[in-house]
Amino acid sequence: MLKKSRQLPKVEPLGADEVRALLAPIESEKHVLLAVSGGADSLALLIVTARWAKEKHGARPRVAVASVDHGLRTEAAEEAAMVGRVAANLGLSHVILKWDGEKPTQGIQEAARNARYRLLSDHAKALGARVILTGHHADDQAETVLLRLAAGSGLSGLAGMASETPLQGDHILFRPFLAISGVRLRATVTAAGLSPIEDPSNVNQRFARPRLRSAADVLSREGLDTARLMRFAERMRRADEALEAVVEDAERALRIPSTSGERFTPGVLSRPPEIGIRLIGAAIRRVSNGAALELNRLEALHAALSDALRAGKSLQRSLGGAIIALDRQGGITVSREPPRRSRLSLGKGTSGA
């Protein structure tokens, strides 16, 4: 007798009740913007948000749609136009935002991402929308955790993507699908009778994410599947939040009021290293207007300050647009780095004396 083949469980599309729960955080917004490329995840976002908005019978928020044409593929313009047709059929407005100008030859994906968020933020501002929604899902989250692990990220990085991330101009990037698998979003698109766009860069082995996807079966057999990586990210997030609470308490105890930069009592370097690293990093970001800091450079700075204190020496270093100064007693001052002076050439008839 032949064995019956094992049937895979049916993948259900997102249901109305589930969508209401996922989109509940934006109910009080006046206007929101959907970032839709036409891939399965963002197309699912467009479909379910349009239905959700329709069932509210004109109650806010108003929903608008934008696609970004990065100008990197000839097909991109038609793909964005296709999104526009789907949006129109669903009763939503749509615009195509273009990334013009010269493109870098290296780091193109990061540059494209930065340009995309800048264009979306600018358009959201013009609309009066505070929140921008994307279709990032659980599989994206798992990939992000693995990539950050490979890059040597700390706790904050290993927590993965947050459901809400601040963008320029007081905008918020909202990811409602982070707990939803990509196959369920694809099933949602299929159930609506639509076909998603397949971006060739998603399988291009030049890029890290496609390489991870091609190794997904091997990683899963070793226990590194999406579900476990999601649990890992959540545990890292809890630990990170707990540590931030400890850092806030330490800052209140150690920070000295100052009109010139940030000052701390000698106790900063006597705390566990992670506390000191975070305290100093936060101070640098405050005085330098949120400069991006590499964790390994912050760790090296903390180690240098600790070594100097043990040797009874003062020390001054610069990092991220800030000057960090240690006195012999262990007090630390963090101040904004002064602008570098440009060399001025002497004009005609000007004496150098």
Short mmCIF file of C-alpha atoms in Angstrom, two decimals:
data_model
loop_
_atom_site.label_atom_id
_atom_site.label_comp_id
_atom_site.label_asym_id
_atom_site.label_seq_id
_atom_site.Cartn_x
_atom_site.Cartn_y
_atom_site.Cartn_z
CA MET A 1 0.00 0.00 0.00
CA LEU A 2 1.36 3.41 -1.00
CA LYS A 3 1.99 5.92 1.73
CA LYS A 4 -0.10 9.05 1.49
CA SER A 5 1.99 12.09 0.69
CA ARG A 6 2.17 14.55 3.54
CA GLN A 7 0.20 17.69 2.73
CA LEU A 8 1.55 21.04 3.74
CA PRO A 9 -0.77 23.10 5.96
CA LYS A 10 -2.83 25.65 4.09
CA VAL A 11 -1.52 29.19 4.37
CA GLU A 12 -4.32 31.56 5.28
CA PRO A 13 -4.43 35.17 4.06
CA LEU A 14 -4.80 37.93 6.63
CA GLY A 15 -8.33 38.19 8.00
CA ALA A 16 -10.29 41.36 8.75
CA ASP A 17 -10.07 41.01 12.55
CA GLU A 18 -6.35 40.41 12.35
CA VAL A 19 -5.87 43.49 10.16
CA ARG A 20 -7.87 45.65 12.58
CA ALA A 21 -5.54 44.59 15.39
CA LEU A 22 -2.42 45.16 13.28
CA LEU A 23 -3.47 48.65 12.20
CA ALA A 24 -4.98 49.75 15.53
CA PRO A 25 -1.90 51.90 16.38
CA ILE A 26 -2.65 54.29 13.48
CA GLU A 27 -6.40 54.72 14.04
CA SER A 28 -5.98 58.16 15.60
CA GLU A 29 -3.81 59.51 12.75
CA LYS A 30 -5.31 62.07 10.37
CA HIS A 31 -3.33 60.93 7.34
CA VAL A 32 -0.95 58.01 6.67
CA LEU A 33 1.32 57.13 3.76
CA LEU A 34 1.88 53.60 2.44
CA ALA A 35 5.26 52.80 0.84
CA VAL A 36 4.43 50.26 -1.88
CA SER A 37 6.92 48.81 -4.36
CA GLY A 38 4.62 46.15 -5.80
CA GLY A 39 6.34 43.20 -4.11
CA ALA A 40 4.18 40.70 -2.22
CA ASP A 41 4.70 42.28 1.20
CA SER A 42 3.95 45.90 0.25
CA LEU A 43 1.12 44.86 -2.09
CA ALA A 44 -0.48 43.00 0.82
CA LEU A 45 -0.10 46.18 2.89
CA LEU A 46 -1.90 48.15 0.18
CA ILE A 47 -4.74 45.62 -0.12
CA VAL A 48 -5.51 45.19 3.58
CA THR A 49 -5.08 48.88 4.47
CA ALA A 50 -7.42 49.93 1.65
CA ARG A 51 -10.07 47.47 2.87
CA TRP A 52 -9.58 48.59 6.46
CA ALA A 53 -9.95 52.25 5.46
CA LYS A 54 -13.05 51.47 3.40
CA GLU A 55 -14.83 49.74 6.28
CA LYS A 56 -14.29 52.88 8.37
CA HIS A 57 -16.62 54.74 5.94
CA GLY A 58 -14.49 57.84 5.53
CA ALA A 59 -13.38 58.08 9.15
CA ARG A 60 -9.74 58.99 9.55
CA PRO A 61 -7.01 58.28 8.81
CA ARG A 62 -6.91 59.17 5.13
CA VAL A 63 -4.63 56.77 3.26
CA ALA A 64 -2.24 57.74 0.44
CA VAL A 65 0.19 55.54 -1.50
CA ALA A 66 3.70 56.24 -2.84
CA SER A 67 6.16 54.18 -4.88
CA VAL A 68 9.82 55.07 -5.25
CA ASP A 69 11.50 54.70 -8.64
CA HIS A 70 15.19 54.51 -7.82
CA GLY A 71 16.16 54.73 -11.48
CA LEU A 72 18.26 51.57 -11.18
CA ARG A 73 16.18 49.27 -13.42
CA THR A 74 14.32 50.06 -16.64
CA GLU A 75 11.31 48.05 -15.41
CA ALA A 76 10.92 50.16 -12.27
CA ALA A 77 8.82 52.88 -13.91
CA GLU A 78 6.22 50.40 -15.20
CA GLU A 79 6.19 48.56 -11.87
CA ALA A 80 5.45 51.81 -10.04
CA ALA A 81 2.72 52.58 -12.59
CA MET A 82 1.19 49.14 -11.91
CA VAL A 83 1.01 49.98 -8.21
CA GLY A 84 -0.76 53.19 -9.17
CA ARG A 85 -3.40 51.24 -11.10
CA VAL A 86 -4.00 48.88 -8.18
CA ALA A 87 -4.24 51.82 -5.76
CA ALA A 88 -6.74 53.58 -8.05
CA ASN A 89 -8.88 50.42 -8.23
CA LEU A 90 -8.89 50.39 -4.44
CA GLY A 91 -9.88 54.06 -4.28
CA LEU A 92 -6.54 55.44 -3.06
CA SER A 93 -4.32 58.23 -4.43
CA HIS A 94 -0.84 57.31 -5.64
CA VAL A 95 2.36 59.12 -6.59
CA ILE A 96 5.70 58.00 -8.00
CA LEU A 97 8.73 59.52 -6.25
CA LYS A 98 11.94 59.51 -8.29
CA TRP A 99 15.49 59.27 -7.03
CA ASP A 100 17.29 61.54 -9.46
CA GLY A 101 20.95 62.36 -9.75
CA GLU A 102 24.16 60.38 -9.82
CA LYS A 103 24.12 56.95 -8.14
CA PRO A 104 27.05 55.56 -6.14
CA THR A 105 29.03 52.62 -7.50
CA GLN A 106 29.41 51.06 -4.05
CA GLY A 107 26.94 50.61 -1.20
CA ILE A 108 24.06 51.06 -3.63
CA GLN A 109 21.45 49.29 -1.49
CA GLU A 110 22.15 51.45 1.57
CA ALA A 111 22.21 54.60 -0.57
CA ALA A 112 18.91 53.60 -2.21
CA ARG A 113 17.33 52.93 1.19
CA ASN A 114 18.43 56.32 2.53
CA ALA A 115 17.12 58.06 -0.61
CA ARG A 116 13.84 56.16 -0.38
CA TYR A 117 13.17 57.20 3.22
CA ARG A 118 14.13 60.79 2.46
CA LEU A 119 11.72 60.93 -0.49
CA LEU A 120 8.95 59.28 1.51
CA SER A 121 9.48 61.64 4.47
CA ASP A 122 9.39 64.69 2.20
CA HIS A 123 6.16 63.50 0.56
CA ALA A 124 4.61 62.64 3.92
CA LYS A 125 5.38 66.16 5.10
CA ALA A 126 3.66 67.60 2.02
CA LEU A 127 0.60 65.46 2.76
CA GLY A 128 0.53 66.30 6.44
CA ALA A 129 1.08 62.63 7.27
CA ARG A 130 3.14 61.70 10.33
CA VAL A 131 3.25 57.91 9.83
CA ILE A 132 4.73 55.98 6.90
CA LEU A 133 3.84 52.27 6.67
CA THR A 134 6.02 49.55 5.13
CA GLY A 135 5.49 45.84 4.55
CA HIS A 136 8.51 44.48 6.45
CA HIS A 137 7.60 41.05 7.82
CA ALA A 138 8.87 38.28 10.10
CA ASP A 139 11.25 36.80 7.52
CA ASP A 140 12.79 40.25 6.98
CA GLN A 141 13.21 40.52 10.74
CA ALA A 142 14.98 37.14 10.93
CA GLU A 143 17.35 38.18 8.13
CA THR A 144 18.04 41.49 9.87
CA VAL A 145 18.99 39.72 13.10
CA LEU A 146 21.39 37.38 11.27
CA LEU A 147 22.97 40.24 9.34
CA ARG A 148 23.46 42.29 12.50
CA LEU A 149 24.90 39.26 14.30
CA ALA A 150 27.39 38.85 11.45
CA ALA A 151 28.25 42.57 11.69
CA GLY A 152 29.00 42.29 15.41
CA SER A 153 26.05 44.38 16.62
CA GLY A 154 25.33 44.91 20.29
CA LEU A 155 22.06 44.29 22.13
CA SER A 156 20.18 47.12 20.43
CA GLY A 157 21.06 45.82 16.97
CA LEU A 158 20.26 42.20 17.81
CA ALA A 159 16.75 43.29 18.82
CA GLY A 160 16.12 43.67 15.08
CA MET A 161 13.79 46.20 13.52
CA ALA A 162 11.41 48.04 15.83
CA SER A 163 7.75 48.21 14.88
CA GLU A 164 8.09 52.01 15.06
CA THR A 165 11.24 53.85 13.99
CA PRO A 166 11.71 57.65 13.96
CA LEU A 167 12.58 59.23 10.61
CA GLN A 168 13.66 62.74 9.65
CA GLY A 169 11.20 65.54 10.26
CA ASP A 170 9.38 63.88 13.17
CA HIS A 171 7.97 61.16 10.92
CA ILE A 172 7.53 57.58 12.11
CA LEU A 173 8.15 54.42 10.08
CA PHE A 174 5.51 51.88 11.14
CA ARG A 175 5.93 48.17 10.34
CA PRO A 176 2.64 46.41 11.18
CA PHE A 177 3.65 43.00 9.73
CA LEU A 178 6.78 42.19 11.74
CA ALA A 179 5.06 39.21 13.37
CA ILE A 180 3.53 37.97 10.07
CA SER A 181 5.32 35.54 7.73
CA GLY A 182 6.05 36.44 4.14
CA VAL A 183 4.05 33.45 2.86
CA ARG A 184 0.91 34.76 4.54
CA LEU A 185 1.36 38.15 2.89
CA ARG A 186 1.83 36.43 -0.47
CA ALA A 187 -1.33 34.38 0.20
CA THR A 188 -3.18 37.64 0.89
CA VAL A 189 -2.13 39.02 -2.50
CA THR A 190 -3.08 35.79 -4.29
CA ALA A 191 -6.49 35.72 -2.59
CA ALA A 192 -7.11 39.24 -3.94
CA GLY A 193 -6.47 38.00 -7.49
CA LEU A 194 -3.24 39.98 -7.92
CA SER A 195 0.30 38.99 -8.87
CA PRO A 196 3.21 40.65 -7.05
CA ILE A 197 6.27 42.04 -8.79
CA GLU A 198 9.37 39.89 -8.42
CA ASP A 199 12.36 42.18 -7.96
CA PRO A 200 15.47 40.48 -9.40
CA SER A 201 17.63 42.08 -6.71
CA ASN A 202 15.87 39.80 -4.19
CA VAL A 203 17.72 36.82 -5.68
CA ASN A 204 20.93 38.58 -6.72
CA GLN A 205 23.75 36.80 -4.89
CA ARG A 206 25.83 39.99 -4.91
CA PHE A 207 23.75 41.13 -1.96
CA ALA A 208 23.74 39.73 1.58
CA ARG A 209 20.01 39.15 2.04
CA PRO A 210 19.61 36.95 -1.07
CA ARG A 211 22.64 34.93 0.04
CA LEU A 212 20.98 34.36 3.42
CA ARG A 213 17.74 33.30 1.70
CA SER A 214 19.60 30.75 -0.40
CA ALA A 215 20.99 29.27 2.83
CA ALA A 216 17.61 29.29 4.62
CA ASP A 217 17.11 25.51 4.52
CA VAL A 218 20.57 24.82 5.97
CA LEU A 219 20.11 27.45 8.68
CA SER A 220 16.66 26.12 9.54
CA ARG A 221 17.99 22.58 10.01
CA GLU A 222 20.47 24.01 12.51
CA GLY A 223 17.66 25.72 14.42
CA LEU A 224 18.07 29.19 12.93
CA ASP A 225 14.58 29.45 11.51
CA THR A 226 12.35 32.52 11.45
CA ALA A 227 10.37 31.61 14.57
CA ARG A 228 13.46 31.10 16.73
CA LEU A 229 15.20 34.19 15.41
CA MET A 230 12.05 36.22 16.14
CA ARG A 231 12.04 34.92 19.73
CA PHE A 232 15.74 35.73 20.02
CA ALA A 233 15.12 39.29 18.77
CA GLU A 234 12.29 39.78 21.26
CA ARG A 235 14.50 38.59 24.13
CA MET A 236 17.26 40.96 23.01
CA ARG A 237 14.71 43.78 22.89
CA ARG A 238 13.57 43.06 26.45
CA ALA A 239 17.16 42.97 27.68
CA ASP A 240 17.96 46.19 25.81
CA GLU A 241 14.95 47.99 27.29
CA ALA A 242 15.87 46.82 30.80
CA LEU A 243 19.44 48.00 30.33
CA GLU A 244 18.27 51.38 29.03
CA ALA A 245 16.21 51.82 32.21
CA VAL A 246 19.34 51.16 34.29
CA VAL A 247 21.29 53.66 32.16
CA GLU A 248 18.62 56.33 32.69
CA ASP A 249 18.88 55.85 36.47
CA ALA A 250 22.68 56.04 36.29
CA GLU A 251 22.52 59.20 34.20
CA ARG A 252 20.29 60.93 36.74
CA ALA A 253 22.77 60.02 39.48
CA LEU A 254 25.98 60.87 37.61
CA ARG A 255 25.18 63.77 35.29
CA ILE A 256 26.16 67.27 36.45
CA PRO A 257 24.15 70.28 35.19
CA SER A 258 26.27 72.26 32.74
CA THR A 259 25.79 75.03 30.20
CA SER A 260 28.76 73.85 28.14
CA GLY A 261 28.27 70.30 26.95
CA GLU A 262 27.67 67.24 29.14
CA ARG A 263 29.46 66.67 32.46
CA PHE A 264 29.59 63.52 34.58
CA THR A 265 30.94 62.71 38.03
CA PRO A 266 33.85 60.23 38.36
CA GLY A 267 31.42 57.33 38.87
CA VAL A 268 30.82 56.72 35.15
CA LEU A 269 33.89 54.53 34.68
CA SER A 270 33.30 52.59 37.90
CA ARG A 271 29.98 51.25 36.60
CA PRO A 272 29.82 48.05 34.51
CA PRO A 273 31.34 48.82 31.08
CA GLU A 274 28.05 48.54 29.17
CA ILE A 275 26.53 51.25 31.37
CA GLY A 276 29.47 53.59 30.83
CA ILE A 277 29.56 52.94 27.08
CA ARG A 278 25.88 53.80 26.75
CA LEU A 279 26.13 56.89 28.95
CA ILE A 280 29.05 58.30 26.96
CA GLY A 281 27.47 57.35 23.63
CA ALA A 282 24.20 59.09 24.52
CA ALA A 283 26.11 62.22 25.59
CA ILE A 284 28.03 62.29 22.29
CA ARG A 285 24.81 61.99 20.31
CA ARG A 286 23.21 64.82 22.28
CA VAL A 287 26.02 67.30 21.70
CA SER A 288 26.54 66.31 18.05
CA ASN A 289 22.85 66.25 17.04
CA GLY A 290 22.45 62.49 16.79
CA ALA A 291 25.67 61.49 15.03
CA ALA A 292 25.86 57.80 14.09
CA LEU A 293 28.41 55.97 16.24
CA GLU A 294 30.07 52.62 15.63
CA LEU A 295 29.87 50.39 18.69
CA ASN A 296 33.47 49.18 18.36
CA ARG A 297 34.75 52.79 18.40
CA LEU A 298 32.66 53.57 21.49
CA GLU A 299 34.04 50.46 23.18
CA ALA A 300 37.59 51.49 22.30
CA LEU A 301 36.96 54.99 23.69
CA HIS A 302 35.60 53.57 26.96
CA ALA A 303 38.62 51.26 27.26
CA ALA A 304 41.04 54.16 26.67
CA LEU A 305 39.29 56.32 29.28
CA SER A 306 39.35 53.46 31.80
CA ASP A 307 43.06 52.80 31.19
CA ALA A 308 43.86 56.49 31.63
CA LEU A 309 41.90 56.68 34.89
CA ARG A 310 43.71 53.64 36.31
CA ALA A 311 47.03 55.28 35.41
CA GLY A 312 45.95 58.54 37.06
CA LYS A 313 46.18 60.43 33.78
CA SER A 314 43.91 62.87 32.01
CA LEU A 315 42.85 62.13 28.43
CA GLN A 316 41.12 63.88 25.55
CA ARG A 317 39.67 62.15 22.49
CA SER A 318 37.31 63.10 19.65
CA LEU A 319 34.51 60.92 18.31
CA GLY A 320 31.36 61.56 16.31
CA GLY A 321 31.77 65.32 16.25
CA ALA A 322 32.38 65.56 20.00
CA ILE A 323 35.36 66.10 22.32
CA ILE A 324 35.49 63.70 25.28
CA ALA A 325 37.76 64.85 28.12
CA LEU A 326 38.72 62.89 31.24
CA ASP A 327 40.28 64.64 34.25
CA ARG A 328 42.61 62.94 36.72
CA GLN A 329 39.79 62.40 39.23
CA GLY A 330 37.64 60.53 36.68
CA GLY A 331 35.23 63.32 35.79
CA ILE A 332 34.15 63.31 32.15
CA THR A 333 33.12 66.24 29.95
CA VAL A 334 31.58 65.76 26.50
CA SER A 335 31.38 68.87 24.33
CA ARG A 336 30.73 69.65 20.70
CA GLU A 337 33.86 69.53 18.54
CA PRO A 338 34.64 73.01 17.16
CA PRO A 339 34.55 73.36 13.35
CA ARG A 340 37.89 72.90 11.66
CA ARG A 341 39.44 76.15 10.47
CA SER A 342 39.97 76.37 6.73
CA ARG A 343 43.27 77.69 5.48
CA LEU A 344 42.91 81.21 4.10
CA SER A 345 45.20 82.41 1.35
CA LEU A 346 46.38 86.00 1.52
CA GLY A 347 44.93 88.21 -1.21
CA LYS A 348 46.78 90.84 -3.24
CA GLY A 349 47.97 93.82 -1.28
CA THR A 350 47.54 92.05 2.04
CA SER A 351 50.47 92.01 4.37
CA GLY A 352 51.28 88.94 6.32
CA ALA A 353 53.04 91.03 8.98
#
